[in-house]
Short mmCIF file of C-alpha atoms and ligand atoms in Angstrom, two decimals:
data_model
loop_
_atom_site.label_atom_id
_atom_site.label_comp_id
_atom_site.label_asym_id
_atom_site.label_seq_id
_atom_site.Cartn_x
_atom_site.Cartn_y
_atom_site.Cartn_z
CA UNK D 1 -12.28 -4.38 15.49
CA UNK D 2 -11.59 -4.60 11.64
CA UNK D 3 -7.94 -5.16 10.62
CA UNK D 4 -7.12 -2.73 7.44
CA UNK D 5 -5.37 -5.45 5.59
CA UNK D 6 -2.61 -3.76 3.35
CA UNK D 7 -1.33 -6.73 1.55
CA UNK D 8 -4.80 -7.83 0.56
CA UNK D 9 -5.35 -3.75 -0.70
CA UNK D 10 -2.23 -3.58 -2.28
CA UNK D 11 -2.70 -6.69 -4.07
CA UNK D 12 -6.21 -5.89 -5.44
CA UNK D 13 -4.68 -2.63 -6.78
CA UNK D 14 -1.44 -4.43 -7.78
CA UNK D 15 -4.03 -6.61 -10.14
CA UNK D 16 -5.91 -3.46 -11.23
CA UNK D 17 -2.82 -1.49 -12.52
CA UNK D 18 -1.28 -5.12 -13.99
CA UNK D 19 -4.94 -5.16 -15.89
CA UNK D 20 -4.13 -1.80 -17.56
CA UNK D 21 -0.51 -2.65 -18.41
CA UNK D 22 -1.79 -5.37 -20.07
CA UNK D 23 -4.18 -3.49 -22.01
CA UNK D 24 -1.38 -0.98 -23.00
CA UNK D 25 0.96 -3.96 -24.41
CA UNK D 26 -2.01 -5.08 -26.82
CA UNK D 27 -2.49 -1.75 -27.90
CA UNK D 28 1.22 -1.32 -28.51
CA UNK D 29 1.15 1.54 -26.49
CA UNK D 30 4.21 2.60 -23.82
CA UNK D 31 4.67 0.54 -21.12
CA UNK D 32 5.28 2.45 -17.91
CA UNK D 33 9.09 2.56 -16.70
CA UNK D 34 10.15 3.11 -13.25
CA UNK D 35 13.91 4.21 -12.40
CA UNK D 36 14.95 4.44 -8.72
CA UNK D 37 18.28 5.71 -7.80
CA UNK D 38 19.65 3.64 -4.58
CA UNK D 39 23.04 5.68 -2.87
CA UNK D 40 24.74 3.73 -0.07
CA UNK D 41 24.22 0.40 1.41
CA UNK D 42 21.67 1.70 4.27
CA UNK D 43 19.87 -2.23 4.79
CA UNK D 44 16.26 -0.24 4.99
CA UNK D 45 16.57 1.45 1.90
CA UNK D 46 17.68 -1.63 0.18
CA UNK D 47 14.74 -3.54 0.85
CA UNK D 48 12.59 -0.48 -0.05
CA UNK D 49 13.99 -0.10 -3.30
CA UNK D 50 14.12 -4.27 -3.73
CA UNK D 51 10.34 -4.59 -2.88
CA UNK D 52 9.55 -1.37 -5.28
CA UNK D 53 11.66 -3.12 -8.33
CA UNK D 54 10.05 -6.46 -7.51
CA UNK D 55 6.58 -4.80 -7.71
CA UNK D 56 7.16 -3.14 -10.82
CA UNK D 57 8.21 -6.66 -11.98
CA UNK D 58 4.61 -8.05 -11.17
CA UNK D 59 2.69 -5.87 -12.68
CA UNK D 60 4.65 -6.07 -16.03
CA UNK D 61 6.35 -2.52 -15.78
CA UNK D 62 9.77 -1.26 -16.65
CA UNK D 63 12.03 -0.89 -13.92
CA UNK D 64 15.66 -0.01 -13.73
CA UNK D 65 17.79 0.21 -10.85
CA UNK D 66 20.60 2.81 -10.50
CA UNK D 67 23.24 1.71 -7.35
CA UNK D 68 25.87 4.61 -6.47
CA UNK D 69 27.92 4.23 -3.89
CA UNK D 70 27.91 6.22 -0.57
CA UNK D 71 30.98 7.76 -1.87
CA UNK D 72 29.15 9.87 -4.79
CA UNK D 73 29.42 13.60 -5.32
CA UNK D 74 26.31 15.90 -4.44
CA UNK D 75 27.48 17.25 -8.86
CA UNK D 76 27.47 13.52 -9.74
CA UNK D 77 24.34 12.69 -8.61
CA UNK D 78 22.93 15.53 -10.06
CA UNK D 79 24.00 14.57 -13.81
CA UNK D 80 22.18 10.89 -13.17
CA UNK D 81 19.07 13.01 -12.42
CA UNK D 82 19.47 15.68 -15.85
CA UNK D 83 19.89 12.18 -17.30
CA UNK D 84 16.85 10.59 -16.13
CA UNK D 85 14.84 13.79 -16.49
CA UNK D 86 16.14 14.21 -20.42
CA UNK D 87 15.37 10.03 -20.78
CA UNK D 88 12.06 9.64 -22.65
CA UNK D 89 11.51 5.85 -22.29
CA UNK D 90 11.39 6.75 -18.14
CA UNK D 91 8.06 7.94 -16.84
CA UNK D 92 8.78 8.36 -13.69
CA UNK D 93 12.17 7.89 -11.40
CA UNK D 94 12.59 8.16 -7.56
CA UNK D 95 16.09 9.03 -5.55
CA UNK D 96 15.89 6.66 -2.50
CA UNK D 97 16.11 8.76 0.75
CA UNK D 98 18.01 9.12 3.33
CA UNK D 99 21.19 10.39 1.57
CA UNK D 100 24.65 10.53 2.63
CA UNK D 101 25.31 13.83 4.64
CA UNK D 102 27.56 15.20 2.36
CA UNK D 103 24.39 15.66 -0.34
CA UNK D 104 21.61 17.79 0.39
CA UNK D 105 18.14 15.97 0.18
CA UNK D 106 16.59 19.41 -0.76
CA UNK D 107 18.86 20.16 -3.49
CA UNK D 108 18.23 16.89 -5.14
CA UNK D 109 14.30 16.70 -4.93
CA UNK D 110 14.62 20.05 -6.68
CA UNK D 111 16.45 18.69 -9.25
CA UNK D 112 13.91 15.97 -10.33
CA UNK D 113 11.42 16.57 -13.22
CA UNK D 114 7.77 17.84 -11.43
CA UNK D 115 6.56 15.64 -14.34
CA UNK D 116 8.58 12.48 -13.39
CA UNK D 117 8.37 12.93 -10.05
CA UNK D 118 6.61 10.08 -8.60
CA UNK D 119 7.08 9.87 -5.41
CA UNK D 120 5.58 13.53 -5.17
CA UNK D 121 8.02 15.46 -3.30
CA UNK D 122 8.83 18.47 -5.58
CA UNK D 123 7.78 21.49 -4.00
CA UNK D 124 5.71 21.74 -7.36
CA UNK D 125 3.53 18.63 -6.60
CA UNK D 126 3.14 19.72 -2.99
CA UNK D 127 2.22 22.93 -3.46
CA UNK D 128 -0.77 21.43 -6.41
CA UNK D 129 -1.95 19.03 -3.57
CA UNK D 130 -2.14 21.92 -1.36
CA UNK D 131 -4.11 24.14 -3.56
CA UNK D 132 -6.15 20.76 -5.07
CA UNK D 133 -4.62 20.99 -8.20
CA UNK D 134 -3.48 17.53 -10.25
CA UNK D 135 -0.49 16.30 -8.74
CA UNK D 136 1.79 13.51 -8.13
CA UNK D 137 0.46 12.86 -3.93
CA UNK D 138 3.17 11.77 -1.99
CA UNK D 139 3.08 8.25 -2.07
CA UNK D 140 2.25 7.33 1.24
CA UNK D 141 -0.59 9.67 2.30
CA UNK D 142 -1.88 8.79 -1.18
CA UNK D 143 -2.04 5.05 0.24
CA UNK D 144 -3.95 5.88 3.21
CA UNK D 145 -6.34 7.92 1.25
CA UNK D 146 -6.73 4.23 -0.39
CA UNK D 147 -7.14 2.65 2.55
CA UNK D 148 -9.83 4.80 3.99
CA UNK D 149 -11.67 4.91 0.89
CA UNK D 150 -11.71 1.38 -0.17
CA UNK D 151 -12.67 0.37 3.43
CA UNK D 152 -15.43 2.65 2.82
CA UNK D 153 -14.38 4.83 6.13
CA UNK D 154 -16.39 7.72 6.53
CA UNK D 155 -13.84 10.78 7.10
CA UNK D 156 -16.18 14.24 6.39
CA UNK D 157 -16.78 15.83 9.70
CA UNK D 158 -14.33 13.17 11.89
CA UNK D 159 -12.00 14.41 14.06
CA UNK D 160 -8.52 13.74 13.11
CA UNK D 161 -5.15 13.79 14.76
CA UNK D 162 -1.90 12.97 12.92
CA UNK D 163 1.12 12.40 14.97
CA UNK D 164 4.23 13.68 13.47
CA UNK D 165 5.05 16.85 10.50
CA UNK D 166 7.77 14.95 8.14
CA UNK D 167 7.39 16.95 4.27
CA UNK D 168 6.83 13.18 3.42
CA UNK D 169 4.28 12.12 5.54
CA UNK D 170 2.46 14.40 8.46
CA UNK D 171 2.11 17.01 7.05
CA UNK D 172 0.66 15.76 3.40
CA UNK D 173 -2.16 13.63 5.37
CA UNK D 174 -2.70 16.13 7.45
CA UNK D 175 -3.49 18.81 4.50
CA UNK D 176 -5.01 16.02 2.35
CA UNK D 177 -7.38 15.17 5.02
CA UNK D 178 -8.97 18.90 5.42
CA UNK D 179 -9.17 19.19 1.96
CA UNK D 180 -12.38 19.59 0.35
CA UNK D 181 -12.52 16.08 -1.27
CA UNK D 182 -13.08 12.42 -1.07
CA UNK D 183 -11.66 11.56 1.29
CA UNK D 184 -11.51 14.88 3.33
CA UNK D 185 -13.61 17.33 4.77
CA UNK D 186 -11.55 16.16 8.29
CA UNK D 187 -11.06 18.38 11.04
CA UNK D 188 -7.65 18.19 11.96
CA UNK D 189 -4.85 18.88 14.30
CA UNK D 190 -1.16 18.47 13.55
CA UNK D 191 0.96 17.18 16.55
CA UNK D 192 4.93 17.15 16.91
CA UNK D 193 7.91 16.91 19.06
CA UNK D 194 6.78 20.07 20.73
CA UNK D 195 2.82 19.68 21.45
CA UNK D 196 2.10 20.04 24.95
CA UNK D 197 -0.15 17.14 26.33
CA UNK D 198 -0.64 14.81 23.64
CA UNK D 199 -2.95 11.86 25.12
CA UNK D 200 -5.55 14.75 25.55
CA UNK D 201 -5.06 15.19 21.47
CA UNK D 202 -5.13 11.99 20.82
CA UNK D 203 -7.81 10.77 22.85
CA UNK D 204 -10.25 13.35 21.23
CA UNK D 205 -9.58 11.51 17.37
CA UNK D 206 -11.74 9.47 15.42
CA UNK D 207 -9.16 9.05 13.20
CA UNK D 208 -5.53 8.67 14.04
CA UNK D 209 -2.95 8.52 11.86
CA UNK D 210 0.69 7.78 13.66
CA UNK D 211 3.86 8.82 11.99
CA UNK D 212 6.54 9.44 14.62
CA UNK D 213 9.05 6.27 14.12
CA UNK D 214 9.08 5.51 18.00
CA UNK D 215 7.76 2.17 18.60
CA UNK D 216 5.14 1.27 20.73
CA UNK D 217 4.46 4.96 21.52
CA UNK D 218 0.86 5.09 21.07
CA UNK D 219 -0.53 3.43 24.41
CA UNK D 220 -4.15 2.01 25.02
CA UNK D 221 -4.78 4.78 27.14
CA UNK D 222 -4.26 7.69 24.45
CA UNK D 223 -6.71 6.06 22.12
CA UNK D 224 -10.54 6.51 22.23
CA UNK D 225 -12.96 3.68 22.10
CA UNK D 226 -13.85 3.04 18.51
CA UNK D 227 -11.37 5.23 16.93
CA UNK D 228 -9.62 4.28 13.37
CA UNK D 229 -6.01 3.57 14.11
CA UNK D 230 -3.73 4.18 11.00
CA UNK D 231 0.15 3.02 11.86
CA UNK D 232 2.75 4.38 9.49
CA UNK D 233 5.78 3.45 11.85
CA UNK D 234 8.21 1.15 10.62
CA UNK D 235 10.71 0.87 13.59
CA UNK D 236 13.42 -2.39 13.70
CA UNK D 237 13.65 -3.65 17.23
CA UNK D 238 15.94 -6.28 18.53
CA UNK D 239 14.61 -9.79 18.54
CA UNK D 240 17.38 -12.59 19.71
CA UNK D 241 14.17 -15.32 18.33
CA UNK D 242 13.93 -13.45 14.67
CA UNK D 243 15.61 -14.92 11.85
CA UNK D 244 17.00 -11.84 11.12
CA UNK D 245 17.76 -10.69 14.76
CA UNK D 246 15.44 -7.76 15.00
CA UNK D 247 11.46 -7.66 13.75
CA UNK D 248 9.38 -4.27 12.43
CA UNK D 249 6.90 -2.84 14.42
CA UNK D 250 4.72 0.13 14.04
CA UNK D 251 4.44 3.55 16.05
CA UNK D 252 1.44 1.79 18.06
CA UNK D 253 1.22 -0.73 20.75
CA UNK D 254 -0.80 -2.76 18.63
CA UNK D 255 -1.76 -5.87 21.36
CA UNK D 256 -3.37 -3.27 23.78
CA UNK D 257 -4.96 -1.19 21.46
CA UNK D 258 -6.61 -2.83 18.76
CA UNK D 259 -9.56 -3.72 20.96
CA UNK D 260 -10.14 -0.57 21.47
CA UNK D 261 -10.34 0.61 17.57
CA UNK D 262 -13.32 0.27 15.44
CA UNK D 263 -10.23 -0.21 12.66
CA UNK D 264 -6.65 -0.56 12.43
CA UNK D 265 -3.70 -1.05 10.52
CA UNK D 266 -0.84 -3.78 11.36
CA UNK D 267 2.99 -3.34 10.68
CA UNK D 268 4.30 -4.89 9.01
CA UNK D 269 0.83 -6.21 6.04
CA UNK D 270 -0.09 -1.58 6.13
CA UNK D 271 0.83 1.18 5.18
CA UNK D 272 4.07 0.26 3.93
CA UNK D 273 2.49 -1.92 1.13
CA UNK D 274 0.23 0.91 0.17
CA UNK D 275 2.86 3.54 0.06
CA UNK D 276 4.81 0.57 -2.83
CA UNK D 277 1.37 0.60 -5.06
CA UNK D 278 0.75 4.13 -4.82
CA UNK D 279 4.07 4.66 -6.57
CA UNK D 280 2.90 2.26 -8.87
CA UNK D 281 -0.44 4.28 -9.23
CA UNK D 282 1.36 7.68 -9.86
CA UNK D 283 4.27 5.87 -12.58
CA UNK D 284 1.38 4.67 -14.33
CA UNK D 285 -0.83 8.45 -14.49
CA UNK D 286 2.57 9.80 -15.56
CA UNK D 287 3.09 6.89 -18.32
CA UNK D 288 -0.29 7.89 -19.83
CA UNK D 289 0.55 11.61 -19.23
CA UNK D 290 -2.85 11.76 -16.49
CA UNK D 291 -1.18 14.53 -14.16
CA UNK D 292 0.91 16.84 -16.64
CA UNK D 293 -0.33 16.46 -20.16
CA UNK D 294 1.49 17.89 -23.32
P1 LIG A 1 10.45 11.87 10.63
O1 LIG A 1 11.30 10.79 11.21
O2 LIG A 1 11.00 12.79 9.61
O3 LIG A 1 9.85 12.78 11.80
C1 LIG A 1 9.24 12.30 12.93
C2 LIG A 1 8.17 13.27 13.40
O4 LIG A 1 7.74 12.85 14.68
C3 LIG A 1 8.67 14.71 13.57
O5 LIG A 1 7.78 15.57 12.87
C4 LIG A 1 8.59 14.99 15.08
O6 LIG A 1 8.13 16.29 15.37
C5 LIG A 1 7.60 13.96 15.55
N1 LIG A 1 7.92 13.50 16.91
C6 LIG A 1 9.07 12.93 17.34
N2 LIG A 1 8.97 12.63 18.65
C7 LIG A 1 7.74 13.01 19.06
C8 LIG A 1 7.04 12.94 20.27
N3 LIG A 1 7.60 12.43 21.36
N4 LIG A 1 5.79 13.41 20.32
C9 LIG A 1 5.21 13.94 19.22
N5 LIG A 1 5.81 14.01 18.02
C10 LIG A 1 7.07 13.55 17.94
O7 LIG A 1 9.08 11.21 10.10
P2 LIG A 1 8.77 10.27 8.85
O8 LIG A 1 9.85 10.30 7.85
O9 LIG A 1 7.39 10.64 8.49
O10 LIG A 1 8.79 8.79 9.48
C11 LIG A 1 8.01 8.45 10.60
C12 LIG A 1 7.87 6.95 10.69
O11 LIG A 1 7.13 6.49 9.57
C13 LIG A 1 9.19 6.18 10.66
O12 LIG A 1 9.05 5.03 11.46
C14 LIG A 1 9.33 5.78 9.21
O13 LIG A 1 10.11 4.62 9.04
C15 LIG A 1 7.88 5.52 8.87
N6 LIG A 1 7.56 5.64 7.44
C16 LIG A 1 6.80 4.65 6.93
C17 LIG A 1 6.40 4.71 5.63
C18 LIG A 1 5.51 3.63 5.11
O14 LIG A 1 5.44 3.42 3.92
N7 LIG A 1 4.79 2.92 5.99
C19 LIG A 1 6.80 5.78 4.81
C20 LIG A 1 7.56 6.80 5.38
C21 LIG A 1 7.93 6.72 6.70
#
């Protein structure tokens, strides 16, 4: 069994995109500039947005950092967004989800600039990566399409199951994996809250990708010897011996089924690292105007 290692990955490309900005400041060119828009005091999403500021910070980006309280209006928020669209100094700007009920999620994404939209959920950029056009991917399907390819993990013919259809993550990897590409060329079944029999699903992957946010629901006995085990779950449990009085694990009972994989990826050092660089990745293509030039 190989460990995917995530925080070795997303340093490597952390250094790669910190060797470009570098080469943009000596050619006085723009440096890229990352806004993220942070509603409510939800503890997750705080330490999402804090680790996404801090990385912008190390590879010598931009970043601001827009805090709103829970109480904002669904109109308000939508002027910070005209604002951030109409700003030309910001390449690229993400609204920090979940929102406060009293906003709709949809209405918002739709509001955000295709072109700035790095964290690729406009219906614009999803429908390119459906049809293979340029596009901002979602940012973390686009880091498991990193991880497989830099751990040089054949995909083209495998058989792939991806637990859970989330706009944001099950359903992307699940399209971007039968697409005719690199990496792609997967066969691949979607599974949900209402697929009958699952372990028989499961069983039959060579690849399987876990995004449900139950942990510990993938068992030994679902998983087939030698299969590649990607674990986007990041679920808090309670842990009276944790600093913090809970600890992260991942969708997949990791003890009893790593022996069984050929690879795997850990939670937390995964997929949650990966999705953080892959934003970087997509604020720098819009910087240098890669995806939407004009
Ligand atoms: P979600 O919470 O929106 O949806 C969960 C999905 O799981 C649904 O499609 C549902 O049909 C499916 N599901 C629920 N119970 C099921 C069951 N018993 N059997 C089969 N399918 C079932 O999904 P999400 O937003 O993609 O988040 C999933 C997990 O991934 C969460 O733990 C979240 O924190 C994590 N996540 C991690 C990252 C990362 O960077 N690593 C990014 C996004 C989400």
């Amino acid at each position: 069994m190989e460990l995917i290692d995530g925080k070795f990955l997303s340093n490597e490309i952390k250094l790669e995109i910190a060797a470009e900005v570098k080469e943009l400041k000596e050619k006085e060119a723009k440096i890229p500039h990352l806004a993220a828009v942070l509603v409510g005091e939800d503890p997750a999403s705080q330490s999402y947005v804090r680790s996404k500021v801090r990385s912008c910070e190390q590879v010598g980006f931009k970043s601001t950092l827009i805090r709103e309280d829970s109480s904002i209006t669904e109109e308000e928020l939508l002027l910070i967004i005209e604002k951030l669209n109409k700003d030309d100094d910001i390449d690229g700007f993400i609204v920090q989800l979940p929102l406060p009920r009293h906003i709709n999620d949809d209405k918002i994404t739709l509001a955000i600039d295709p072109k700035k939209d790095v964290d690729g959920f406009h219906p614009m950029n999803f429908g390119r990566m459906a049809q293979g056009m340029p596009c901002f991917l979602p940012a973390t399907p686009f880091g498991i399409l990193q991880m497989l390819d830099r751990y040089n993990i054949e995909v083209e013919g495998k058989e792939c199951v991806v637990l859970g259809r989330s706009n944001i993550v099950g359903t992307p990897i699940s399209i971007l994996l039968s697409r005719k590409a690199r990496p792609g060329n997967a066969t691949v079944q979607l599974c949900h809250s209402r697929t009958k029999d699952l372990p028989m699903h499961t069983r039959r992957a060579d690849i399987l990708i876990s995004a449900l946010g139950i942990p510990n629901f993938v068992k030994a006995d679902m998983v087939k010897e030698g299969a590649v085990v990607i674990d986007v779950g990041i679920n808090r449990i309670d842990d009276a011996n944790a600093k913090r009085g809970y600890r992260l694990v991942g969708d997949v009972d990791f003890e009893a089924v790593a022996p069984k994989c050929s690879y795997i990826t850990p939670v937390p050092g995964g997929v949650g690292l990966m999705t953080v660089t892959s934003l970087l990745k997509n604020t720098l293509m819009a910087c240098k105007g890669e995806i939407y030039p004009d």
